[in-house]
Short mmCIF file of C-alpha atoms and ligand atoms in Angstrom, two decimals:
data_model
loop_
_atom_site.label_atom_id
_atom_site.label_comp_id
_atom_site.label_asym_id
_atom_site.label_seq_id
_atom_site.Cartn_x
_atom_site.Cartn_y
_atom_site.Cartn_z
CA MET C 1 168.10 87.42 156.75
CA LYS C 2 166.36 90.73 156.22
CA LYS C 3 167.83 93.43 154.01
CA MET C 4 167.70 97.04 155.24
CA ILE C 5 166.15 99.44 152.74
CA ASN C 6 165.28 103.14 152.83
CA PRO C 7 162.41 104.24 155.09
CA GLY C 8 159.12 104.20 153.22
CA THR C 9 155.38 103.78 153.56
CA LEU C 10 155.56 100.00 153.42
CA LEU C 11 152.73 99.22 155.81
CA THR C 12 150.48 96.88 153.88
CA PRO C 13 147.75 95.81 153.19
CA LEU C 14 145.65 98.92 153.81
CA PRO C 15 142.06 99.77 153.12
CA ALA C 16 141.53 101.99 150.11
CA VAL C 17 138.36 103.87 150.95
CA ILE C 18 136.36 106.38 148.98
CA VAL C 19 135.93 109.51 151.05
CA THR C 20 132.93 111.60 150.11
CA CYS C 21 132.68 115.29 150.92
CA GLY C 22 130.73 118.44 150.12
CA THR C 23 126.95 118.54 149.93
CA MET C 24 124.25 116.48 148.18
CA GLU C 25 124.25 119.10 145.40
CA LYS C 26 127.98 119.76 145.17
CA SER C 27 129.78 116.59 146.14
CA ASN C 28 133.14 115.04 145.57
CA ALA C 29 134.78 111.67 146.12
CA ILE C 30 138.46 110.96 146.72
CA THR C 31 140.24 107.65 147.21
CA VAL C 32 142.32 107.50 150.36
CA ALA C 33 144.65 104.77 151.53
CA TRP C 34 146.27 106.73 154.36
CA THR C 35 143.45 106.05 156.79
CA GLY C 36 142.88 104.11 159.96
CA ILE C 37 141.21 103.88 163.33
CA ILE C 38 142.98 105.94 166.00
CA ASN C 39 140.72 105.57 169.04
CA SER C 40 137.97 103.27 170.33
CA ILE C 41 136.08 105.38 172.88
CA PRO C 42 135.11 107.76 171.41
CA PRO C 43 135.42 106.08 168.03
CA MET C 44 137.84 108.08 165.89
CA LEU C 45 139.67 107.70 162.61
CA TYR C 46 142.08 109.70 160.52
CA ILE C 47 142.51 110.43 156.85
CA SER C 48 145.67 112.05 155.52
CA VAL C 49 145.12 114.24 152.48
CA ARG C 50 147.52 116.34 150.43
CA PRO C 51 146.59 120.06 150.48
CA GLU C 52 146.65 120.15 146.66
CA ARG C 53 143.70 117.74 146.38
CA TYR C 54 140.40 119.36 145.44
CA SER C 55 138.79 117.49 148.36
CA PHE C 56 141.20 119.03 150.86
CA GLY C 57 139.63 122.49 150.85
CA ILE C 58 136.12 121.05 150.90
CA ILE C 59 136.82 118.91 153.97
CA LYS C 60 138.75 121.66 155.74
CA GLU C 61 135.93 124.14 155.20
CA SER C 62 132.97 121.89 156.03
CA GLY C 63 134.70 119.86 158.77
CA GLU C 64 132.86 116.76 157.57
CA PHE C 65 133.38 113.71 155.40
CA ALA C 66 132.23 110.14 155.03
CA VAL C 67 134.43 107.08 154.68
CA ASN C 68 132.89 104.53 152.32
CA LEU C 69 134.31 101.00 152.39
CA THR C 70 135.16 99.59 148.99
CA THR C 71 134.30 96.24 147.43
CA SER C 72 135.30 94.21 144.39
CA ALA C 73 132.35 95.74 142.55
CA LEU C 74 133.66 99.20 143.45
CA THR C 75 137.29 98.56 142.40
CA TYR C 76 137.00 100.55 139.18
CA ALA C 77 135.39 103.47 141.04
CA THR C 78 138.04 103.26 143.76
CA ASP C 79 140.78 103.66 141.21
CA PHE C 80 138.99 106.35 139.22
CA CYS C 81 138.29 108.48 142.29
CA GLY C 82 142.03 108.25 142.98
CA VAL C 83 143.28 109.35 139.58
CA ARG C 84 140.79 112.00 138.49
CA SER C 85 140.06 115.27 140.26
CA GLY C 86 136.66 116.69 141.12
CA ARG C 87 137.98 119.93 139.68
CA ASP C 88 137.60 118.37 136.22
CA VAL C 89 134.89 115.73 136.51
CA ASP C 90 131.75 114.95 138.49
CA LYS C 91 132.88 111.54 139.74
CA PHE C 92 129.43 110.49 141.02
CA GLN C 93 127.90 111.19 137.63
CA HIS C 94 130.73 109.72 135.59
CA LEU C 95 130.73 106.48 137.60
CA GLY C 96 126.95 106.27 138.02
CA LEU C 97 127.32 106.13 141.79
CA THR C 98 124.21 106.57 143.92
CA LYS C 99 124.21 109.55 146.28
CA GLN C 100 122.64 108.46 149.53
CA LYS C 101 121.67 110.98 152.17
CA ALA C 102 123.68 110.75 155.37
CA ASN C 103 122.06 110.90 158.79
CA LEU C 104 124.27 113.38 160.62
CA ILE C 105 126.39 115.16 158.01
CA ALA C 106 125.66 117.07 154.82
CA CYS C 107 127.82 115.09 152.41
CA PRO C 108 126.42 112.12 150.52
CA LEU C 109 127.26 108.48 151.15
CA ILE C 110 127.93 106.09 148.29
CA GLY C 111 124.85 103.87 148.03
CA GLU C 112 126.86 101.01 146.48
CA SER C 113 129.26 100.89 149.45
CA PRO C 114 128.15 98.39 152.12
CA VAL C 115 129.39 100.48 155.06
CA SER C 116 129.82 104.23 155.39
CA LEU C 117 131.20 106.05 158.41
CA GLU C 118 129.97 109.60 158.98
CA CYS C 119 132.81 111.70 160.37
CA LYS C 120 133.31 115.14 161.90
CA VAL C 121 136.79 116.66 161.93
CA ARG C 122 138.18 117.31 165.39
CA GLU C 123 141.75 118.32 164.61
CA ILE C 124 144.01 118.84 161.61
CA LYS C 125 147.70 118.07 161.90
CA GLU C 126 150.19 119.25 159.28
CA LEU C 127 152.66 116.41 158.86
CA GLY C 128 154.57 117.18 155.66
CA SER C 129 153.22 115.98 152.32
CA HIS C 130 149.85 115.29 153.93
CA HIS C 131 147.63 116.90 156.52
CA MET C 132 146.00 114.46 158.89
CA PHE C 133 142.31 114.99 159.63
CA MET C 134 141.51 113.38 162.97
CA ALA C 135 137.79 112.87 163.17
CA ASP C 136 135.02 111.53 165.36
CA ILE C 137 132.95 108.75 163.83
CA LEU C 138 129.45 110.12 164.46
CA CYS C 139 127.60 107.06 163.21
CA VAL C 140 127.93 104.10 160.87
CA ASP C 141 125.50 103.31 158.06
CA ALA C 142 125.54 99.65 157.11
CA GLU C 143 123.59 97.89 154.34
CA GLU C 144 120.70 95.95 155.88
CA LYS C 145 121.31 92.74 153.97
CA TYR C 146 124.66 92.22 155.69
CA PHE C 147 123.20 91.91 159.18
CA ASP C 148 122.75 88.32 160.36
CA SER C 149 119.84 87.10 162.49
CA LYS C 150 121.69 88.16 165.65
CA GLY C 151 122.18 91.70 164.36
CA LYS C 152 125.89 91.17 163.70
CA LEU C 153 127.46 92.53 160.54
CA ASN C 154 128.85 89.90 158.20
CA PHE C 155 131.91 91.53 156.67
CA GLU C 156 132.93 88.39 154.79
CA GLN C 157 129.88 88.67 152.53
CA MET C 158 130.67 92.24 151.52
CA GLY C 159 133.55 91.42 149.18
CA LEU C 160 135.75 94.16 150.60
CA ILE C 161 139.05 95.00 148.92
CA THR C 162 142.42 96.06 150.27
CA TYR C 163 145.22 98.09 148.72
CA SER C 164 148.72 96.69 148.70
CA HIS C 165 151.31 99.02 147.25
CA GLY C 166 149.77 99.54 143.86
CA THR C 167 147.30 96.68 143.61
CA TYR C 168 143.73 96.18 144.75
CA ASN C 169 143.06 92.77 146.28
CA ALA C 170 139.97 90.87 147.36
CA THR C 171 139.57 89.86 150.99
CA GLY C 172 137.65 86.87 152.23
CA SER C 173 139.88 83.98 153.11
CA LYS C 174 139.31 83.61 156.84
CA ARG C 175 142.29 82.37 158.85
CA GLY C 176 141.05 82.84 162.41
CA PHE C 177 138.98 85.09 164.65
CA PHE C 178 139.71 87.49 167.52
CA GLY C 179 141.07 85.45 170.42
CA PHE C 180 141.06 82.10 168.66
CA SER C 181 144.66 81.48 169.71
CA VAL C 182 143.57 81.18 173.32
CA ALA C 183 139.94 80.13 172.88
CA LYS C 184 138.82 76.87 174.48
CA LYS C 185 138.03 74.21 171.93
CA LYS C 186 134.37 73.18 171.81
CA LYS C 187 133.91 69.52 172.62
C1 FMN Q 201 144.69 103.70 145.83
C2 FMN Q 201 144.86 105.18 146.02
C3 FMN Q 201 145.06 105.69 147.28
C4 FMN Q 201 145.22 107.06 147.49
N1 FMN Q 201 145.41 107.54 148.75
C5 FMN Q 201 145.52 108.88 148.96
C6 FMN Q 201 145.67 109.40 150.29
O1 FMN Q 201 145.69 108.66 151.27
N2 FMN Q 201 145.74 110.73 150.44
C7 FMN Q 201 145.72 111.60 149.37
O2 FMN Q 201 145.82 112.83 149.55
N3 FMN Q 201 145.58 111.13 148.10
C8 FMN Q 201 145.47 109.80 147.87
N4 FMN Q 201 145.31 109.31 146.60
C9 FMN Q 201 145.27 110.26 145.47
C10 FMN Q 201 143.94 110.97 145.33
O3 FMN Q 201 142.86 110.08 145.50
C11 FMN Q 201 143.87 111.63 143.92
O4 FMN Q 201 144.87 112.61 143.82
C12 FMN Q 201 142.50 112.18 143.57
O5 FMN Q 201 142.45 112.38 142.18
C13 FMN Q 201 142.18 113.48 144.28
O6 FMN Q 201 140.88 113.84 143.97
P1 FMN Q 201 140.29 115.30 144.18
O7 FMN Q 201 141.26 116.26 143.48
O8 FMN Q 201 138.95 115.26 143.51
O9 FMN Q 201 140.22 115.56 145.63
C14 FMN Q 201 145.16 107.94 146.38
C15 FMN Q 201 144.95 107.42 145.10
C16 FMN Q 201 144.79 106.05 144.91
C17 FMN Q 201 144.54 105.51 143.54
#
């Protein structure tokens, strides 16, 4: 039996990404859990950000941001970027994060993140508490050491984390692969 409870944001687990914005000189980083892929061709994602965040104005003005995937090693930084504002602290400096130059946008990528997605805002939708930035993924920057010999990215080796209603959790316990439920067994 399931018990009916009030409507809430109980979709879980989610990625908790660090979104970088601004320029190489004047940058900021904000943790975002309200994010996801919204289209395949062209590749698009969204981030929902409250207008009161320092990052909000920066992203709205520049129309650019990068989504940096987070790992176990970045858990502390993920939390810190989500509880301190760039109005008060230089988060890159405080956390000792490496600013890496992006290819197609002005804002820095986080060097310690294994995968960064460079994004350009296409549309902003006011939803209520948050405004949703719908953006094109212009390119993806992935750490070389995670490519296998066939040029495929090995996400299992990255030690990515998820966010599950208040806690950060490690990923990595494989249970299947796309299509395995119908795949022919190898003899
Ligand atoms: C795990 C986690 C997820 C968060 N997700 C969001 C989010 O999706 N959207 C948002 O506006 N704020 C989110 N926040 C809060 C912001 O990251 C936080 O207010 C941050 O300090 C804002 O930084 P800024 O003022 O430098 O932009 C999240 C915080 C944490 C810890």
